[in-house]
Short mmCIF file of C-alpha atoms in Angstrom, two decimals:
data_model
loop_
_atom_site.label_atom_id
_atom_site.label_comp_id
_atom_site.label_asym_id
_atom_site.label_seq_id
_atom_site.Cartn_x
_atom_site.Cartn_y
_atom_site.Cartn_z
CA UNK A 98 133.88 -7.28 331.65
CA UNK A 99 131.88 -8.25 329.83
CA UNK A 100 133.41 -11.15 327.48
CA UNK A 101 129.45 -12.65 326.55
CA UNK A 102 128.32 -9.13 325.55
CA UNK A 103 131.93 -7.38 323.56
CA UNK A 104 131.03 -11.64 321.77
CA UNK A 105 128.22 -11.08 320.12
CA UNK A 106 128.87 -7.25 319.16
CA UNK A 107 132.34 -7.89 316.68
CA UNK A 108 129.90 -10.89 315.19
CA UNK A 109 127.32 -8.20 314.96
CA UNK A 110 129.73 -6.06 313.33
CA UNK A 111 131.11 -8.31 310.68
CA UNK A 112 127.97 -9.69 309.64
CA UNK A 113 127.48 -6.09 308.67
CA UNK A 114 130.52 -5.30 307.59
CA UNK A 115 129.69 -8.46 304.57
CA UNK A 116 126.43 -7.85 303.59
CA UNK A 117 127.83 -4.32 303.26
CA UNK A 118 130.59 -5.34 300.60
CA UNK A 119 129.07 -8.62 299.31
CA UNK A 120 127.16 -7.51 295.76
CA UNK A 121 123.93 -8.96 295.94
CA UNK A 122 122.15 -11.78 294.64
CA UNK A 123 119.84 -11.74 291.92
CA UNK A 124 115.77 -12.40 292.82
CA UNK A 125 115.47 -15.49 290.53
CA UNK A 126 112.25 -14.77 288.09
CA UNK A 127 109.00 -16.09 289.56
CA UNK A 128 107.27 -18.65 287.40
CA UNK A 129 104.42 -17.28 286.04
CA UNK A 130 101.28 -18.61 286.93
CA UNK A 131 98.75 -21.01 285.50
CA UNK A 132 95.60 -19.78 284.03
CA UNK A 133 92.69 -20.90 286.25
CA UNK A 134 91.64 -23.55 284.41
CA UNK A 135 87.92 -25.05 284.35
CA UNK A 136 87.33 -28.96 284.36
CA UNK A 137 87.99 -30.52 280.29
CA UNK A 138 84.82 -31.99 279.25
CA UNK A 139 83.49 -35.89 279.17
CA UNK A 140 84.99 -37.73 276.31
CA UNK A 141 81.79 -38.11 273.49
CA UNK A 142 81.20 -41.53 274.26
CA UNK A 143 82.17 -44.18 270.97
CA UNK A 144 79.67 -43.70 268.45
CA UNK A 145 81.26 -45.93 266.14
CA UNK A 146 81.14 -50.65 266.13
CA UNK A 147 82.37 -53.26 264.01
CA UNK A 148 80.01 -56.46 263.28
CA UNK A 149 81.99 -59.05 261.60
CA UNK A 150 80.69 -60.86 259.05
CA UNK A 151 82.71 -65.00 258.43
CA UNK A 152 83.35 -65.87 255.20
CA UNK A 153 84.56 -70.02 254.88
CA UNK A 154 86.02 -71.50 251.29
CA UNK A 155 87.73 -73.38 250.01
CA UNK A 156 91.15 -71.26 249.34
CA UNK A 157 93.73 -73.50 248.38
CA UNK A 158 93.76 -76.24 246.49
CA UNK A 159 91.94 -77.80 242.77
CA UNK A 160 89.25 -75.33 243.38
CA UNK A 161 90.48 -72.65 244.88
CA UNK A 162 89.97 -70.40 242.45
CA UNK A 163 85.78 -70.57 242.83
CA UNK A 164 86.43 -70.19 246.90
CA UNK A 165 88.21 -66.89 246.26
CA UNK A 166 85.15 -65.88 244.13
CA UNK A 167 83.10 -66.19 246.38
CA UNK A 168 85.25 -64.21 249.07
CA UNK A 169 85.66 -61.66 246.86
CA UNK A 170 82.35 -61.09 246.40
CA UNK A 171 81.15 -61.41 250.02
CA UNK A 172 84.57 -58.51 250.31
CA UNK A 173 83.04 -57.00 247.59
CA UNK A 174 79.45 -56.20 249.63
CA UNK A 175 81.39 -55.26 252.61
CA UNK A 176 83.60 -52.99 252.07
CA UNK A 177 80.51 -50.68 250.35
CA UNK A 178 78.33 -51.35 252.88
CA UNK A 179 80.82 -49.89 255.93
CA UNK A 180 82.09 -46.69 252.57
CA UNK A 181 77.82 -45.83 252.80
CA UNK A 182 78.79 -45.36 257.17
CA UNK A 183 75.85 -46.88 258.04
CA UNK A 184 74.60 -46.89 262.24
CA UNK A 185 72.50 -50.09 263.79
CA UNK A 186 71.73 -48.57 267.16
CA UNK A 187 72.86 -44.96 266.63
CA UNK A 188 76.20 -46.21 265.75
CA UNK A 189 78.81 -46.12 262.60
CA UNK A 190 79.53 -49.37 261.53
CA UNK A 191 82.53 -50.77 260.46
CA UNK A 192 81.63 -54.20 259.04
CA UNK A 193 84.81 -56.59 258.69
CA UNK A 194 84.82 -59.82 256.64
CA UNK A 195 86.76 -62.81 258.33
CA UNK A 196 88.11 -65.25 255.66
CA UNK A 197 88.43 -68.65 256.70
CA UNK A 198 89.44 -71.23 254.26
CA UNK A 199 87.43 -74.78 255.24
CA UNK A 200 90.17 -76.30 251.98
CA UNK A 201 85.99 -77.88 250.70
CA UNK A 202 86.65 -80.12 253.67
CA UNK A 203 83.81 -81.43 255.32
CA UNK A 204 86.16 -82.30 259.06
CA UNK A 205 87.11 -78.61 258.20
CA UNK A 206 83.19 -77.09 257.84
CA UNK A 207 82.04 -77.45 261.68
CA UNK A 208 85.56 -76.67 263.51
CA UNK A 209 85.86 -72.71 260.88
CA UNK A 210 81.63 -72.55 261.69
CA UNK A 211 82.94 -73.28 265.80
CA UNK A 212 85.96 -70.76 264.88
CA UNK A 213 83.76 -68.16 263.85
CA UNK A 214 80.62 -68.94 267.27
CA UNK A 215 83.88 -67.84 269.38
CA UNK A 216 85.08 -64.44 267.31
CA UNK A 217 81.03 -63.90 267.57
CA UNK A 218 79.91 -62.80 264.42
CA UNK A 219 77.16 -61.62 263.45
CA UNK A 220 76.62 -63.88 259.97
CA UNK A 221 78.33 -66.04 257.89
CA UNK A 222 78.46 -66.61 254.45
CA UNK A 223 79.45 -70.11 252.76
CA UNK A 224 80.74 -72.54 252.80
CA UNK A 225 80.54 -72.90 248.56
CA UNK A 226 80.95 -76.98 248.79
CA UNK A 227 77.89 -79.24 250.21
CA UNK A 228 79.25 -82.13 251.97
CA UNK A 229 80.88 -79.12 254.05
CA UNK A 230 78.16 -76.66 254.57
CA UNK A 231 75.45 -79.70 255.57
CA UNK A 232 78.50 -80.48 258.89
CA UNK A 233 79.14 -76.71 259.03
CA UNK A 234 75.10 -75.15 258.75
CA UNK A 235 74.73 -77.93 262.64
CA UNK A 236 76.83 -75.69 264.23
CA UNK A 237 75.92 -72.87 262.96
CA UNK A 238 72.64 -73.59 264.19
CA UNK A 239 73.27 -74.29 267.80
CA UNK A 240 74.86 -70.61 268.38
CA UNK A 241 72.07 -68.46 266.31
CA UNK A 242 74.15 -67.59 263.91
CA UNK A 243 71.91 -66.98 260.45
CA UNK A 244 74.19 -68.10 257.62
CA UNK A 245 73.55 -67.36 254.12
CA UNK A 246 75.85 -69.34 250.95
CA UNK A 247 76.01 -68.09 247.60
CA UNK A 248 76.16 -71.61 245.83
CA UNK A 249 75.10 -75.15 247.96
CA UNK A 250 73.22 -77.04 246.28
CA UNK A 251 72.35 -79.66 248.58
CA UNK A 252 68.53 -80.24 248.85
CA UNK A 253 69.70 -81.37 252.91
CA UNK A 254 71.20 -78.48 253.32
CA UNK A 255 67.73 -76.89 253.99
CA UNK A 256 65.96 -80.02 254.93
CA UNK A 257 67.19 -80.28 257.98
CA UNK A 258 64.42 -77.26 259.87
CA UNK A 259 67.45 -75.02 260.87
CA UNK A 260 65.68 -72.10 260.56
CA UNK A 261 69.00 -69.82 260.35
CA UNK A 262 70.11 -71.52 257.64
CA UNK A 263 70.13 -69.76 253.91
CA UNK A 264 70.95 -69.73 250.12
CA UNK A 265 70.50 -67.79 247.70
CA UNK A 266 70.75 -70.32 244.44
CA UNK A 267 69.13 -72.75 243.76
CA UNK A 268 68.34 -76.44 244.50
CA UNK A 269 70.20 -80.38 242.60
CA UNK A 270 66.02 -80.69 242.61
CA UNK A 271 65.38 -78.33 240.52
CA UNK A 272 69.27 -78.01 238.75
CA UNK A 273 69.47 -82.03 237.89
CA UNK A 274 66.52 -82.54 235.83
CA UNK A 275 66.78 -78.74 234.02
CA UNK A 276 69.73 -80.59 233.05
CA UNK A 277 68.63 -83.93 232.47
CA UNK A 278 65.55 -82.13 230.37
CA UNK A 279 67.82 -80.57 228.13
CA UNK A 280 69.80 -84.07 227.76
CA UNK A 281 65.86 -84.79 226.65
CA UNK A 282 65.77 -82.23 223.96
CA UNK A 283 69.11 -83.61 222.43
CA UNK A 284 66.90 -86.77 221.54
CA UNK A 285 69.43 -88.23 222.62
CA UNK A 286 68.97 -91.77 223.75
CA UNK A 287 72.00 -93.36 226.76
CA UNK A 288 73.39 -91.59 229.30
CA UNK A 289 75.94 -92.65 231.09
CA UNK A 290 76.40 -90.77 234.90
CA UNK A 291 79.73 -90.79 236.85
CA UNK A 292 80.26 -88.38 239.89
CA UNK A 293 82.99 -87.30 242.60
CA UNK A 294 81.66 -89.11 246.10
CA UNK A 295 80.52 -85.85 247.65
CA UNK A 296 77.69 -84.96 249.09
CA UNK A 297 77.06 -82.42 246.23
CA UNK A 298 78.25 -84.41 243.35
CA UNK A 299 76.52 -87.87 243.95
CA UNK A 300 73.42 -85.56 245.57
CA UNK A 301 72.91 -83.38 241.67
CA UNK A 302 74.09 -86.82 239.57
CA UNK A 303 70.85 -88.83 241.48
CA UNK A 304 68.82 -85.77 240.18
CA UNK A 305 69.65 -85.95 237.23
CA UNK A 306 69.50 -90.01 237.43
CA UNK A 307 65.85 -89.88 238.03
CA UNK A 308 64.28 -87.73 236.06
CA UNK A 309 66.02 -89.48 233.14
CA UNK A 310 64.83 -92.75 233.86
CA UNK A 311 61.73 -91.32 234.65
CA UNK A 312 61.27 -89.69 231.05
CA UNK A 313 62.44 -93.25 229.56
CA UNK A 314 66.23 -92.78 228.49
CA UNK A 315 68.24 -95.54 229.43
CA UNK A 316 71.48 -94.84 231.92
CA UNK A 317 74.09 -97.33 230.85
CA UNK A 318 76.29 -96.59 233.84
CA UNK A 319 77.16 -95.39 237.13
CA UNK A 320 80.15 -94.96 238.19
CA UNK A 321 82.38 -93.50 241.59
CA UNK A 322 85.44 -91.15 241.77
CA UNK A 323 86.44 -88.68 244.77
CA UNK A 324 86.84 -85.10 243.84
CA UNK A 325 91.18 -85.61 244.37
CA UNK A 326 91.19 -88.02 240.58
CA UNK A 327 92.97 -86.70 238.56
CA UNK A 328 93.11 -90.13 235.80
CA UNK A 329 90.04 -91.38 235.16
CA UNK A 330 90.27 -94.19 232.02
CA UNK A 331 89.86 -97.07 233.80
CA UNK A 332 85.61 -95.60 234.82
CA UNK A 333 85.42 -94.03 230.65
CA UNK A 334 87.34 -96.82 229.19
CA UNK A 335 83.89 -98.92 230.65
CA UNK A 336 81.75 -97.22 229.45
CA UNK A 337 82.96 -96.73 226.35
CA UNK A 338 82.30 -100.23 225.37
CA UNK A 339 78.91 -99.57 226.70
CA UNK A 340 78.72 -96.85 223.50
CA UNK A 341 75.91 -93.33 225.68
CA UNK A 342 74.84 -91.27 223.63
CA UNK A 343 76.04 -88.31 226.69
CA UNK A 344 77.64 -89.20 230.16
CA UNK A 345 76.62 -86.48 232.95
CA UNK A 346 79.63 -85.86 235.71
CA UNK A 347 78.67 -84.95 239.44
CA UNK A 348 81.49 -82.10 240.64
CA UNK A 349 83.97 -79.73 240.28
CA UNK A 350 85.50 -78.52 237.10
CA UNK A 351 89.19 -80.45 238.39
CA UNK A 352 87.81 -82.72 237.55
CA UNK A 353 85.59 -83.05 235.80
CA UNK A 354 88.15 -80.95 232.31
CA UNK A 355 91.17 -83.58 232.37
CA UNK A 356 88.11 -86.69 233.03
CA UNK A 357 86.31 -84.61 229.60
CA UNK A 358 89.62 -84.54 227.80
CA UNK A 359 91.13 -87.57 228.51
CA UNK A 360 87.47 -89.16 227.08
CA UNK A 361 88.08 -87.85 223.90
CA UNK A 362 91.69 -89.32 224.07
CA UNK A 363 89.95 -92.61 224.09
CA UNK A 364 87.66 -91.56 221.96
CA UNK A 365 84.50 -91.68 223.86
CA UNK A 366 82.63 -88.83 221.34
CA UNK A 367 79.44 -89.05 223.54
CA UNK A 368 78.10 -85.21 224.54
CA UNK A 369 79.74 -84.10 228.02
CA UNK A 370 76.97 -82.62 230.59
CA UNK A 371 78.15 -81.06 233.94
CA UNK A 372 76.69 -78.75 236.55
CA UNK A 373 77.13 -75.44 238.19
CA UNK A 374 80.53 -77.20 239.71
CA UNK A 375 81.60 -77.23 236.17
CA UNK A 376 80.34 -75.10 234.73
CA UNK A 377 83.18 -72.76 234.27
CA UNK A 378 85.91 -71.93 231.53
CA UNK A 379 88.17 -72.35 233.47
CA UNK A 380 86.93 -75.92 231.83
CA UNK A 381 88.40 -75.10 228.00
CA UNK A 382 92.21 -74.81 230.16
CA UNK A 383 92.03 -78.14 231.93
CA UNK A 384 90.37 -79.48 229.13
CA UNK A 385 91.35 -77.78 226.22
CA UNK A 386 89.84 -75.40 223.69
CA UNK A 387 88.84 -76.98 220.79
CA UNK A 388 87.98 -80.71 223.43
CA UNK A 389 85.69 -78.43 225.04
CA UNK A 390 83.98 -77.05 222.53
CA UNK A 391 80.24 -77.75 222.56
CA UNK A 392 79.54 -78.99 226.68
CA UNK A 393 76.66 -79.03 227.98
CA UNK A 394 76.47 -76.68 231.68
CA UNK A 395 73.90 -75.65 234.64
CA UNK A 396 74.14 -73.07 236.98
CA UNK A 397 72.03 -73.17 240.45
CA UNK A 398 71.07 -69.12 239.43
CA UNK A 399 70.91 -66.97 236.62
CA UNK A 400 74.87 -66.25 234.87
CA UNK A 401 76.65 -63.86 235.23
CA UNK A 402 76.37 -60.92 232.44
CA UNK A 403 72.69 -61.63 233.94
CA UNK A 404 74.16 -59.04 236.98
CA UNK A 405 73.13 -56.44 237.70
CA UNK A 406 75.91 -54.01 236.07
CA UNK A 407 76.47 -51.63 238.96
CA UNK A 408 77.19 -54.76 240.05
CA UNK A 409 79.95 -56.64 237.70
CA UNK A 410 81.37 -52.64 237.01
CA UNK A 411 82.09 -52.85 240.92
CA UNK A 412 83.98 -56.51 241.17
CA UNK A 413 85.82 -55.40 238.21
CA UNK A 414 86.69 -52.23 239.42
CA UNK A 415 88.07 -53.73 242.61
CA UNK A 416 89.42 -56.55 241.71
CA UNK A 417 90.45 -56.18 238.37
CA UNK A 418 88.36 -59.41 236.76
CA UNK A 419 84.97 -60.65 236.03
CA UNK A 420 83.15 -62.40 237.92
CA UNK A 421 83.38 -66.66 237.32
CA UNK A 422 80.26 -67.88 239.26
CA UNK A 423 79.01 -67.67 242.84
CA UNK A 424 80.47 -63.79 243.65
CA UNK A 425 77.04 -62.03 242.60
CA UNK A 426 75.32 -64.81 244.63
CA UNK A 427 77.96 -64.17 247.12
CA UNK A 428 77.90 -60.56 247.49
CA UNK A 429 74.27 -60.73 247.67
CA UNK A 430 73.88 -62.83 250.52
CA UNK A 431 76.47 -59.80 252.35
CA UNK A 432 73.50 -57.62 251.29
CA UNK A 433 70.88 -59.47 252.74
CA UNK A 434 72.87 -60.23 255.65
CA UNK A 435 73.03 -56.65 256.59
CA UNK A 436 70.37 -55.42 255.11
CA UNK A 437 68.29 -57.32 258.50
CA UNK A 438 70.09 -55.68 260.65
CA UNK A 439 68.91 -52.59 259.26
CA UNK A 440 65.71 -53.15 258.95
CA UNK A 441 66.17 -54.47 263.10
CA UNK A 442 68.31 -52.32 263.97
CA UNK A 443 70.63 -54.21 265.00
CA UNK A 444 73.93 -56.89 264.75
CA UNK A 445 72.32 -58.96 267.18
CA UNK A 446 71.94 -62.99 265.42
CA UNK A 447 68.51 -62.80 267.64
CA UNK A 448 66.77 -59.83 266.64
CA UNK A 449 68.02 -59.10 263.27
CA UNK A 450 67.08 -63.07 262.42
CA UNK A 451 63.34 -62.92 261.96
CA UNK A 452 63.55 -60.09 259.67
CA UNK A 453 65.91 -61.95 257.03
CA UNK A 454 64.39 -64.53 256.79
CA UNK A 455 60.60 -62.39 255.49
CA UNK A 456 62.23 -60.64 253.84
CA UNK A 457 62.41 -58.77 250.39
CA UNK A 458 65.46 -58.09 248.80
CA UNK A 459 67.18 -56.90 245.52
CA UNK A 460 69.56 -57.81 244.83
CA UNK A 461 72.41 -57.91 242.39
CA UNK A 462 71.54 -61.59 240.96
CA UNK A 463 67.09 -59.34 240.97
CA UNK A 464 65.15 -59.96 243.32
CA UNK A 465 65.74 -62.53 246.82
CA UNK A 466 63.35 -64.23 248.94
CA UNK A 467 62.97 -66.48 251.08
CA UNK A 468 60.17 -69.72 251.61
CA UNK A 469 59.86 -71.36 254.84
CA UNK A 470 62.93 -73.94 254.47
CA UNK A 471 65.16 -71.16 253.93
CA UNK A 472 65.58 -71.38 249.94
CA UNK A 473 65.70 -69.22 246.88
CA UNK A 474 61.41 -68.76 246.41
CA UNK A 475 61.87 -68.66 242.59
CA UNK A 476 65.40 -69.87 241.99
CA UNK A 477 65.91 -69.63 237.98
CA UNK A 478 68.41 -72.34 237.19
CA UNK A 479 70.49 -71.53 233.46
CA UNK A 480 71.79 -73.42 230.41
CA UNK A 481 74.90 -73.19 228.81
CA UNK A 482 77.01 -74.34 226.05
CA UNK A 483 81.13 -73.63 225.49
CA UNK A 484 80.68 -71.61 221.92
CA UNK A 485 83.99 -70.53 220.61
CA UNK A 486 85.98 -70.98 223.53
CA UNK A 487 82.90 -68.98 225.85
CA UNK A 488 80.79 -70.18 228.08
CA UNK A 489 77.98 -69.29 226.21
CA UNK A 490 74.42 -69.77 228.12
CA UNK A 491 70.90 -70.87 225.75
CA UNK A 492 68.66 -71.69 228.72
CA UNK A 493 66.69 -70.63 231.68
CA UNK A 494 64.39 -73.34 233.47
CA UNK A 495 62.34 -71.80 236.10
CA UNK A 496 59.20 -73.95 238.07
CA UNK A 497 59.87 -76.19 235.43
CA UNK A 498 59.77 -74.01 232.59
CA UNK A 499 62.52 -73.31 229.21
CA UNK A 500 63.09 -70.35 228.27
CA UNK A 501 65.38 -69.16 225.99
CA UNK A 502 68.01 -66.92 227.17
CA UNK A 503 67.94 -63.96 224.86
CA UNK A 504 63.92 -64.43 225.22
CA UNK A 505 64.79 -64.40 229.60
CA UNK A 506 66.62 -61.63 229.54
CA UNK A 507 64.84 -59.29 226.90
CA UNK A 508 61.29 -59.81 229.81
CA UNK A 509 63.76 -58.67 232.55
CA UNK A 510 64.32 -55.58 230.58
CA UNK A 511 68.00 -56.14 229.73
CA UNK A 512 69.53 -57.75 226.70
CA UNK A 513 72.38 -60.00 227.17
CA UNK A 514 75.73 -58.67 226.60
CA UNK A 515 76.35 -61.17 223.48
CA UNK A 516 73.75 -63.18 221.77
CA UNK A 517 73.74 -66.37 222.30
CA UNK A 518 73.55 -69.99 219.98
CA UNK A 519 70.21 -71.01 220.28
CA UNK A 520 71.60 -73.98 220.47
CA UNK A 521 74.25 -75.54 221.70
CA UNK A 522 77.57 -75.72 219.25
CA UNK A 523 77.22 -78.61 216.92
CA UNK A 524 79.60 -81.70 218.80
CA UNK A 525 81.37 -84.59 218.18
CA UNK A 526 79.64 -86.77 219.05
CA UNK A 527 78.23 -89.69 216.70
CA UNK A 528 74.48 -88.03 217.50
CA UNK A 529 74.41 -84.66 216.79
CA UNK A 530 72.75 -82.69 218.44
CA UNK A 531 68.86 -81.65 218.44
CA UNK A 532 68.04 -77.68 217.81
CA UNK A 533 66.38 -77.19 221.58
CA UNK A 534 63.10 -76.80 222.38
CA UNK A 535 60.41 -74.04 221.38
CA UNK A 536 60.81 -71.97 224.57
CA UNK A 537 57.40 -72.45 226.73
CA UNK A 538 56.11 -69.06 228.04
CA UNK A 539 58.10 -66.38 230.47
CA UNK A 540 57.29 -67.83 233.71
CA UNK A 541 56.38 -64.83 235.97
CA UNK A 542 58.88 -63.28 237.83
#
């Protein structure tokens, strides 16, 4: 008997029996087959770009209110430009403001300028103070970054030969003579001059002194303080003994207001006058409403009230307050950078700088064009007085010619918001102010 054959037969039979009596395993459902696909289309090329514009000014310290005013003007312009979805080189642009606090410190100017250069900003609006702007400008020049200041007035800024440095306000050698000439019109005979030893304050005071001496007005004292001082009584006591009819202070409102207050406390009755750094409504808070009444001051440009209604309305809607001084100018400065980029169809400074140099732009502060130095052509200087706790423009000086503010505004086709006084309000000075001189023919715009 073949044992192997018998074994195989038994195994086969057992296998058949198991299959016959066991349950059949259900078949698993087959996974649905993925439909045939075609290759996904390539992602569209990014058609947007971000362009950074820097702004620097004092956001802390005694004049932080002015620095924030400047920043607000630039910010408004940049946000409006982004909302327009304009294109450069075929790409939709998002403009971005990079703001920095320079603390009104000249030492921080170059540091912040280098920070902007490292961040590859396309342009810069700033700085507020001449003393900060001038050292920073050397860095911008080296980095070939266009910079436009809306408030730096020291002539040196644009006398350095830099082709990428501009300003949209007048210079101190325009502003100084304007305020000095107005003091002359008040028939003052003796004037004392004080400055805060900054590039701005000293430079402006120098121009006032030069003009007064040239006109035969006696300068009876020239004193210095600093931009952080709070006690001016030693200087004022010295000036009181010289009995000036008027005092000019070259400095900012943070020091100008307390100085005026202390002068009145010492019994100094002279007319006090200031440049644009102290030509703010904040003076009445720092000096006191009654003390500030009748002060004279100048601004290196047209007053806020003369800015375009479109800008004023947009600023109020955005920030829930009115501009202080320089915001219309920093607004225009930012828009000038952007307009030049549009003309060049590029945010590359090397490409749009030539367009900026030859631009003619209708802004919130009027038509802006630059001369070969980077100064604004035909810049206006406005003279103000404090009346009933509010600064009121009383005259505009352009090209060395003075015209009453109301008449100037009529020539622009714009009526002023409120009719200002034709001459400074009566002051507690020993010598009463004479009326303003008859205005000269309106200057050509």
